[in-house]
Amino acid sequence: MDGKEYINERSTSTQQTGFSFVAQSRGALPGPIGGVLWFGVDDTAATVYVPMYAGIARPRATSPWARARSTGSDWESASGCSTGWQLYLSALPDMIVDVQKVQRELEGDFANRQAAVDAAALELYKRSPELARDYLTRYSHEAAERTVKRWRKLGEDLLVKYMDGNIKDELGA
């Protein structure tokens, strides 16, 4: 503008990230099945992207994703679970190896199951779109619950493994 050049860089994967998502849109499937938001809370480098289908029928107040808070004050929420041990992650970069292992475990499982989930939802959709929506709602909420449970376990493991800056093996030695 006005003969001046500007550089407007935008950092990614910063600790200020509250949530992020990757949108997947597949026109060959009905909208409730073909649209998926792979949703994650907190820092993009240290989150698990969980499939949230467009056909989710209703929010579930007990879902950890519904309770995601930027304060990190609720250990039963997705953000609280992540934020609690993320403080250690910034101090000990070696932890990212352990984090990425769990990311690959969970996201890989979601990706591997997607074709079967899609197929089951499509069969239900042919009978009744509402049946498909209920199925996808349950699946997405169960995926979120499973992720928070596994992420909380990871946080406990990281706390023990990296306590006081000493890196322990799987046996605690």
PDB file of N, CA, C and O in Angstrom, residues 99-155:
ATOM      1  N   VAL A  99       4.618 -36.929  23.138  1.00  0.00           N
ATOM      2  CA  VAL A  99       3.340 -36.352  22.719  1.00  0.00           C
ATOM      3  C   VAL A  99       2.995 -36.811  21.308  1.00  0.00           C
ATOM      4  O   VAL A  99       1.878 -37.248  21.036  1.00  0.00           O
ATOM      5  N   GLN A 100       3.959 -36.720  20.410  1.00  0.00           N
ATOM      6  CA  GLN A 100       3.704 -37.094  19.016  1.00  0.00           C
ATOM      7  C   GLN A 100       3.385 -38.581  18.877  1.00  0.00           C
ATOM      8  O   GLN A 100       2.607 -38.967  18.004  1.00  0.00           O
ATOM      9  N   LYS A 101       3.939 -39.404  19.722  1.00  0.00           N
ATOM     10  CA  LYS A 101       3.616 -40.830  19.694  1.00  0.00           C
ATOM     11  C   LYS A 101       2.128 -41.052  19.974  1.00  0.00           C
ATOM     12  O   LYS A 101       1.446 -41.813  19.278  1.00  0.00           O
ATOM     13  N   VAL A 102       1.596 -40.351  20.968  1.00  0.00           N
ATOM     14  CA  VAL A 102       0.180 -40.484  21.315  1.00  0.00           C
ATOM     15  C   VAL A 102      -0.692 -39.817  20.245  1.00  0.00           C
ATOM     16  O   VAL A 102      -1.761 -40.335  19.904  1.00  0.00           O
ATOM     17  N   GLN A 103      -0.235 -38.696  19.704  1.00  0.00           N
ATOM     18  CA  GLN A 103      -0.961 -38.072  18.592  1.00  0.00           C
ATOM     19  C   GLN A 103      -1.130 -39.067  17.448  1.00  0.00           C
ATOM     20  O   GLN A 103      -2.228 -39.244  16.929  1.00  0.00           O
ATOM     21  N   ARG A 104      -0.026 -39.701  17.049  1.00  0.00           N
ATOM     22  CA  ARG A 104      -0.088 -40.668  15.936  1.00  0.00           C
ATOM     23  C   ARG A 104      -0.995 -41.846  16.273  1.00  0.00           C
ATOM     24  O   ARG A 104      -1.734 -42.336  15.431  1.00  0.00           O
ATOM     25  N   GLU A 105      -0.929 -42.308  17.519  1.00  0.00           N
ATOM     26  CA  GLU A 105      -1.775 -43.427  17.963  1.00  0.00           C
ATOM     27  C   GLU A 105      -3.259 -43.089  17.789  1.00  0.00           C
ATOM     28  O   GLU A 105      -4.010 -43.840  17.163  1.00  0.00           O
ATOM     29  N   LEU A 106      -3.676 -41.971  18.329  1.00  0.00           N
ATOM     30  CA  LEU A 106      -5.090 -41.599  18.291  1.00  0.00           C
ATOM     31  C   LEU A 106      -5.538 -41.173  16.895  1.00  0.00           C
ATOM     32  O   LEU A 106      -6.528 -41.680  16.373  1.00  0.00           O
ATOM     33  N   GLU A 107      -4.823 -40.239  16.291  1.00  0.00           N
ATOM     34  CA  GLU A 107      -5.213 -39.759  14.963  1.00  0.00           C
ATOM     35  C   GLU A 107      -5.138 -40.878  13.922  1.00  0.00           C
ATOM     36  O   GLU A 107      -5.980 -40.954  13.029  1.00  0.00           O
ATOM     37  N   GLY A 108      -4.152 -41.741  14.052  1.00  0.00           N
ATOM     38  CA  GLY A 108      -4.039 -42.875  13.135  1.00  0.00           C
ATOM     39  C   GLY A 108      -5.234 -43.801  13.252  1.00  0.00           C
ATOM     40  O   GLY A 108      -5.776 -44.284  12.260  1.00  0.00           O
ATOM     41  N   ASP A 109      -5.669 -44.045  14.483  1.00  0.00           N
ATOM     42  CA  ASP A 109      -6.842 -44.889  14.686  1.00  0.00           C
ATOM     43  C   ASP A 109      -8.092 -44.239  14.095  1.00  0.00           C
ATOM     44  O   ASP A 109      -8.888 -44.907  13.444  1.00  0.00           O
ATOM     45  N   PHE A 110      -8.251 -42.934  14.308  1.00  0.00           N
ATOM     46  CA  PHE A 110      -9.413 -42.238  13.739  1.00  0.00           C
ATOM     47  C   PHE A 110      -9.393 -42.326  12.214  1.00  0.00           C
ATOM     48  O   PHE A 110     -10.417 -42.585  11.582  1.00  0.00           O
ATOM     49  N   ALA A 111      -8.237 -42.108  11.626  1.00  0.00           N
ATOM     50  CA  ALA A 111      -8.117 -42.167  10.164  1.00  0.00           C
ATOM     51  C   ALA A 111      -8.385 -43.580   9.646  1.00  0.00           C
ATOM     52  O   ALA A 111      -9.076 -43.760   8.639  1.00  0.00           O
ATOM     53  N   ASN A 112      -7.871 -44.578  10.341  1.00  0.00           N
ATOM     54  CA  ASN A 112      -8.083 -45.965   9.924  1.00  0.00           C
ATOM     55  C   ASN A 112      -9.540 -46.397  10.045  1.00  0.00           C
ATOM     56  O   ASN A 112     -10.000 -47.232   9.280  1.00  0.00           O
ATOM     57  N   ARG A 113     -10.262 -45.842  10.985  1.00  0.00           N
ATOM     58  CA  ARG A 113     -11.660 -46.207  11.202  1.00  0.00           C
ATOM     59  C   ARG A 113     -12.631 -45.414  10.336  1.00  0.00           C
ATOM     60  O   ARG A 113     -13.800 -45.759  10.230  1.00  0.00           O
ATOM     61  N   GLN A 114     -12.152 -44.334   9.725  1.00  0.00           N
ATOM     62  CA  GLN A 114     -13.055 -43.419   9.040  1.00  0.00           C
ATOM     63  C   GLN A 114     -13.875 -44.096   7.941  1.00  0.00           C
ATOM     64  O   GLN A 114     -15.081 -43.871   7.840  1.00  0.00           O
ATOM     65  N   ALA A 115     -13.271 -44.928   7.132  1.00  0.00           N
ATOM     66  CA  ALA A 115     -14.015 -45.584   6.047  1.00  0.00           C
ATOM     67  C   ALA A 115     -15.146 -46.452   6.605  1.00  0.00           C
ATOM     68  O   ALA A 115     -16.263 -46.447   6.077  1.00  0.00           O
ATOM     69  N   ALA A 116     -14.871 -47.174   7.672  1.00  0.00           N
ATOM     70  CA  ALA A 116     -15.904 -48.026   8.273  1.00  0.00           C
ATOM     71  C   ALA A 116     -17.004 -47.189   8.921  1.00  0.00           C
ATOM     72  O   ALA A 116     -18.194 -47.521   8.807  1.00  0.00           O
ATOM     73  N   VAL A 117     -16.631 -46.104   9.583  1.00  0.00           N
ATOM     74  CA  VAL A 117     -17.623 -45.211  10.194  1.00  0.00           C
ATOM     75  C   VAL A 117     -18.494 -44.599   9.109  1.00  0.00           C
ATOM     76  O   VAL A 117     -19.725 -44.560   9.220  1.00  0.00           O
ATOM     77  N   ASP A 118     -17.857 -44.126   8.040  1.00  0.00           N
ATOM     78  CA  ASP A 118     -18.596 -43.540   6.914  1.00  0.00           C
ATOM     79  C   ASP A 118     -19.580 -44.557   6.314  1.00  0.00           C
ATOM     80  O   ASP A 118     -20.738 -44.231   6.051  1.00  0.00           O
ATOM     81  N   ALA A 119     -19.110 -45.779   6.113  1.00  0.00           N
ATOM     82  CA  ALA A 119     -19.951 -46.808   5.496  1.00  0.00           C
ATOM     83  C   ALA A 119     -21.151 -47.137   6.393  1.00  0.00           C
ATOM     84  O   ALA A 119     -22.284 -47.253   5.905  1.00  0.00           O
ATOM     85  N   ALA A 120     -20.895 -47.282   7.689  1.00  0.00           N
ATOM     86  CA  ALA A 120     -21.992 -47.577   8.617  1.00  0.00           C
ATOM     87  C   ALA A 120     -22.983 -46.423   8.649  1.00  0.00           C
ATOM     88  O   ALA A 120     -24.203 -46.640   8.634  1.00  0.00           O
ATOM     89  N   ALA A 121     -22.471 -45.203   8.677  1.00  0.00           N
ATOM     90  CA  ALA A 121     -23.355 -44.029   8.702  1.00  0.00           C
ATOM     91  C   ALA A 121     -24.166 -43.932   7.413  1.00  0.00           C
ATOM     92  O   ALA A 121     -25.348 -43.589   7.437  1.00  0.00           O
ATOM     93  N   LEU A 122     -23.549 -44.259   6.294  1.00  0.00           N
ATOM     94  CA  LEU A 122     -24.249 -44.190   5.008  1.00  0.00           C
ATOM     95  C   LEU A 122     -25.386 -45.206   4.950  1.00  0.00           C
ATOM     96  O   LEU A 122     -26.486 -44.896   4.472  1.00  0.00           O
ATOM     97  N   GLU A 123     -25.151 -46.410   5.449  1.00  0.00           N
ATOM     98  CA  GLU A 123     -26.209 -47.422   5.479  1.00  0.00           C
ATOM     99  C   GLU A 123     -27.376 -46.957   6.351  1.00  0.00           C
ATOM    100  O   GLU A 123     -28.536 -47.120   5.993  1.00  0.00           O
ATOM    101  N   LEU A 124     -27.042 -46.390   7.493  1.00  0.00           N
ATOM    102  CA  LEU A 124     -28.098 -45.864   8.369  1.00  0.00           C
ATOM    103  C   LEU A 124     -28.820 -44.688   7.707  1.00  0.00           C
ATOM    104  O   LEU A 124     -30.036 -44.568   7.811  1.00  0.00           O
ATOM    105  N   TYR A 125     -28.075 -43.851   7.024  1.00  0.00           N
ATOM    106  CA  TYR A 125     -28.644 -42.674   6.362  1.00  0.00           C
ATOM    107  C   TYR A 125     -29.671 -43.091   5.305  1.00  0.00           C
ATOM    108  O   TYR A 125     -30.706 -42.442   5.150  1.00  0.00           O
ATOM    109  N   LYS A 126     -29.384 -44.186   4.609  1.00  0.00           N
ATOM    110  CA  LYS A 126     -30.312 -44.680   3.584  1.00  0.00           C
ATOM    111  C   LYS A 126     -31.645 -45.094   4.218  1.00  0.00           C
ATOM    112  O   LYS A 126     -32.700 -44.952   3.601  1.00  0.00           O
ATOM    113  N   ARG A 127     -31.581 -45.624   5.443  1.00  0.00           N
ATOM    114  CA  ARG A 127     -32.803 -46.012   6.146  1.00  0.00           C
ATOM    115  C   ARG A 127     -33.484 -44.814   6.786  1.00  0.00           C
ATOM    116  O   ARG A 127     -34.693 -44.679   6.729  1.00  0.00           O
ATOM    117  N   SER A 128     -32.644 -43.954   7.392  1.00  0.00           N
ATOM    118  CA  SER A 128     -33.176 -42.783   8.088  1.00  0.00           C
ATOM    119  C   SER A 128     -32.016 -41.826   8.388  1.00  0.00           C
ATOM    120  O   SER A 128     -31.099 -42.205   9.132  1.00  0.00           O
ATOM    121  N   PRO A 129     -32.049 -40.625   7.860  1.00  0.00           N
ATOM    122  CA  PRO A 129     -30.982 -39.667   8.179  1.00  0.00           C
ATOM    123  C   PRO A 129     -30.816 -39.445   9.681  1.00  0.00           C
ATOM    124  O   PRO A 129     -29.701 -39.237  10.154  1.00  0.00           O
ATOM    125  N   GLU A 130     -31.898 -39.536  10.424  1.00  0.00           N
ATOM    126  CA  GLU A 130     -31.816 -39.342  11.870  1.00  0.00           C
ATOM    127  C   GLU A 130     -31.001 -40.453  12.542  1.00  0.00           C
ATOM    128  O   GLU A 130     -30.261 -40.197  13.496  1.00  0.00           O
ATOM    129  N   LEU A 131     -31.132 -41.694  12.056  1.00  0.00           N
ATOM    130  CA  LEU A 131     -30.322 -42.790  12.604  1.00  0.00           C
ATOM    131  C   LEU A 131     -28.836 -42.519  12.374  1.00  0.00           C
ATOM    132  O   LEU A 131     -28.005 -42.765  13.255  1.00  0.00           O
ATOM    133  N   ALA A 132     -28.507 -42.029  11.195  1.00  0.00           N
ATOM    134  CA  ALA A 132     -27.108 -41.710  10.878  1.00  0.00           C
ATOM    135  C   ALA A 132     -26.605 -40.591  11.779  1.00  0.00           C
ATOM    136  O   ALA A 132     -25.470 -40.643  12.283  1.00  0.00           O
ATOM    137  N   ARG A 133     -27.434 -39.577  11.990  1.00  0.00           N
ATOM    138  CA  ARG A 133     -27.032 -38.457  12.848  1.00  0.00           C
ATOM    139  C   ARG A 133     -26.778 -38.933  14.280  1.00  0.00           C
ATOM    140  O   ARG A 133     -25.803 -38.522  14.911  1.00  0.00           O
ATOM    141  N   ASP A 134     -27.635 -39.804  14.789  1.00  0.00           N
ATOM    142  CA  ASP A 134     -27.437 -40.333  16.136  1.00  0.00           C
ATOM    143  C   ASP A 134     -26.140 -41.137  16.220  1.00  0.00           C
ATOM    144  O   ASP A 134     -25.381 -41.016  17.191  1.00  0.00           O
ATOM    145  N   TYR A 135     -25.892 -41.959  15.213  1.00  0.00           N
ATOM    146  CA  TYR A 135     -24.668 -42.761  15.161  1.00  0.00           C
ATOM    147  C   TYR A 135     -23.428 -41.865  15.136  1.00  0.00           C
ATOM    148  O   TYR A 135     -22.472 -42.086  15.888  1.00  0.00           O
ATOM    149  N   LEU A 136     -23.432 -40.859  14.280  1.00  0.00           N
ATOM    150  CA  LEU A 136     -22.278 -39.965  14.159  1.00  0.00           C
ATOM    151  C   LEU A 136     -22.087 -39.135  15.430  1.00  0.00           C
ATOM    152  O   LEU A 136     -20.947 -38.856  15.821  1.00  0.00           O
ATOM    153  N   THR A 137     -23.187 -38.764  16.060  1.00  0.00           N
ATOM    154  CA  THR A 137     -23.096 -38.028  17.322  1.00  0.00           C
ATOM    155  C   THR A 137     -22.395 -38.884  18.370  1.00  0.00           C
ATOM    156  O   THR A 137     -21.461 -38.438  19.038  1.00  0.00           O
ATOM    157  N   ARG A 138     -22.850 -40.119  18.504  1.00  0.00           N
ATOM    158  CA  ARG A 138     -22.220 -41.033  19.477  1.00  0.00           C
ATOM    159  C   ARG A 138     -20.750 -41.248  19.151  1.00  0.00           C
ATOM    160  O   ARG A 138     -19.903 -41.196  20.042  1.00  0.00           O
ATOM    161  N   TYR A 139     -20.456 -41.492  17.878  1.00  0.00           N
ATOM    162  CA  TYR A 139     -19.065 -41.745  17.486  1.00  0.00           C
ATOM    163  C   TYR A 139     -18.168 -40.548  17.801  1.00  0.00           C
ATOM    164  O   TYR A 139     -17.092 -40.693  18.386  1.00  0.00           O
ATOM    165  N   SER A 140     -18.593 -39.354  17.424  1.00  0.00           N
ATOM    166  CA  SER A 140     -17.770 -38.166  17.651  1.00  0.00           C
ATOM    167  C   SER A 140     -17.573 -37.903  19.139  1.00  0.00           C
ATOM    168  O   SER A 140     -16.466 -37.582  19.585  1.00  0.00           O
ATOM    169  N   HIS A 141     -18.630 -38.081  19.937  1.00  0.00           N
ATOM    170  CA  HIS A 141     -18.506 -37.858  21.376  1.00  0.00           C
ATOM    171  C   HIS A 141     -17.616 -38.919  22.012  1.00  0.00           C
ATOM    172  O   HIS A 141     -16.801 -38.598  22.890  1.00  0.00           O
ATOM    173  N   GLU A 142     -17.745 -40.166  21.585  1.00  0.00           N
ATOM    174  CA  GLU A 142     -16.892 -41.223  22.125  1.00  0.00           C
ATOM    175  C   GLU A 142     -15.436 -40.986  21.749  1.00  0.00           C
ATOM    176  O   GLU A 142     -14.531 -41.242  22.547  1.00  0.00           O
ATOM    177  N   ALA A 143     -15.188 -40.489  20.538  1.00  0.00           N
ATOM    178  CA  ALA A 143     -13.818 -40.175  20.114  1.00  0.00           C
ATOM    179  C   ALA A 143     -13.230 -39.083  20.997  1.00  0.00           C
ATOM    180  O   ALA A 143     -12.064 -39.154  21.405  1.00  0.00           O
ATOM    181  N   ALA A 144     -14.035 -38.081  21.318  1.00  0.00           N
ATOM    182  CA  ALA A 144     -13.570 -36.995  22.189  1.00  0.00           C
ATOM    183  C   ALA A 144     -13.286 -37.515  23.596  1.00  0.00           C
ATOM    184  O   ALA A 144     -12.245 -37.203  24.189  1.00  0.00           O
ATOM    185  N   GLU A 145     -14.189 -38.316  24.129  1.00  0.00           N
ATOM    186  CA  GLU A 145     -14.001 -38.874  25.475  1.00  0.00           C
ATOM    187  C   GLU A 145     -12.734 -39.725  25.532  1.00  0.00           C
ATOM    188  O   GLU A 145     -11.953 -39.627  26.479  1.00  0.00           O
ATOM    189  N   ARG A 146     -12.554 -40.564  24.531  1.00  0.00           N
ATOM    190  CA  ARG A 146     -11.377 -41.431  24.478  1.00  0.00           C
ATOM    191  C   ARG A 146     -10.095 -40.608  24.402  1.00  0.00           C
ATOM    192  O   ARG A 146      -9.097 -40.934  25.046  1.00  0.00           O
ATOM    193  N   THR A 147     -10.135 -39.551  23.625  1.00  0.00           N
ATOM    194  CA  THR A 147      -8.953 -38.706  23.474  1.00  0.00           C
ATOM    195  C   THR A 147      -8.589 -38.031  24.790  1.00  0.00           C
ATOM    196  O   THR A 147      -7.428 -38.035  25.196  1.00  0.00           O
ATOM    197  N   VAL A 148      -9.570 -37.473  25.477  1.00  0.00           N
ATOM    198  CA  VAL A 148      -9.280 -36.803  26.743  1.00  0.00           C
ATOM    199  C   VAL A 148      -8.763 -37.806  27.769  1.00  0.00           C
ATOM    200  O   VAL A 148      -7.809 -37.526  28.500  1.00  0.00           O
ATOM    201  N   LYS A 149      -9.339 -38.980  27.805  1.00  0.00           N
ATOM    202  CA  LYS A 149      -8.880 -40.007  28.750  1.00  0.00           C
ATOM    203  C   LYS A 149      -7.423 -40.395  28.463  1.00  0.00           C
ATOM    204  O   LYS A 149      -6.598 -40.466  29.372  1.00  0.00           O
ATOM    205  N   ARG A 150      -7.118 -40.605  27.191  1.00  0.00           N
ATOM    206  CA  ARG A 150      -5.737 -40.977  26.817  1.00  0.00           C
ATOM    207  C   ARG A 150      -4.778 -39.805  27.029  1.00  0.00           C
ATOM    208  O   ARG A 150      -3.641 -39.995  27.461  1.00  0.00           O
ATOM    209  N   TRP A 151      -5.233 -38.599  26.744  1.00  0.00           N
ATOM    210  CA  TRP A 151      -4.404 -37.403  26.909  1.00  0.00           C
ATOM    211  C   TRP A 151      -4.098 -37.161  28.385  1.00  0.00           C
ATOM    212  O   TRP A 151      -3.001 -36.771  28.752  1.00  0.00           O
ATOM    213  N   ARG A 152      -5.092 -37.395  29.242  1.00  0.00           N
ATOM    214  CA  ARG A 152      -4.888 -37.250  30.680  1.00  0.00           C
ATOM    215  C   ARG A 152      -3.849 -38.284  31.156  1.00  0.00           C
ATOM    216  O   ARG A 152      -2.969 -37.965  31.952  1.00  0.00           O
ATOM    217  N   LYS A 153      -3.947 -39.504  30.660  1.00  0.00           N
ATOM    218  CA  LYS A 153      -2.966 -40.544  31.002  1.00  0.00           C
ATOM    219  C   LYS A 153      -1.574 -40.126  30.524  1.00  0.00           C
ATOM    220  O   LYS A 153      -0.583 -40.306  31.241  1.00  0.00           O
ATOM    221  N   LEU A 154      -1.494 -39.545  29.326  1.00  0.00           N
ATOM    222  CA  LEU A 154      -0.214 -39.048  28.828  1.00  0.00           C
ATOM    223  C   LEU A 154       0.342 -37.994  29.786  1.00  0.00           C
ATOM    224  O   LEU A 154       1.528 -38.018  30.118  1.00  0.00           O
ATOM    225  N   GLY A 155      -0.501 -37.081  30.233  1.00  0.00           N
ATOM    226  CA  GLY A 155      -0.048 -36.056  31.168  1.00  0.00           C
ATOM    227  C   GLY A 155       0.528 -36.647  32.441  1.00  0.00           C
ATOM    228  O   GLY A 155       1.569 -36.207  32.934  1.00  0.00           O
TER     229      GLY A 155
END
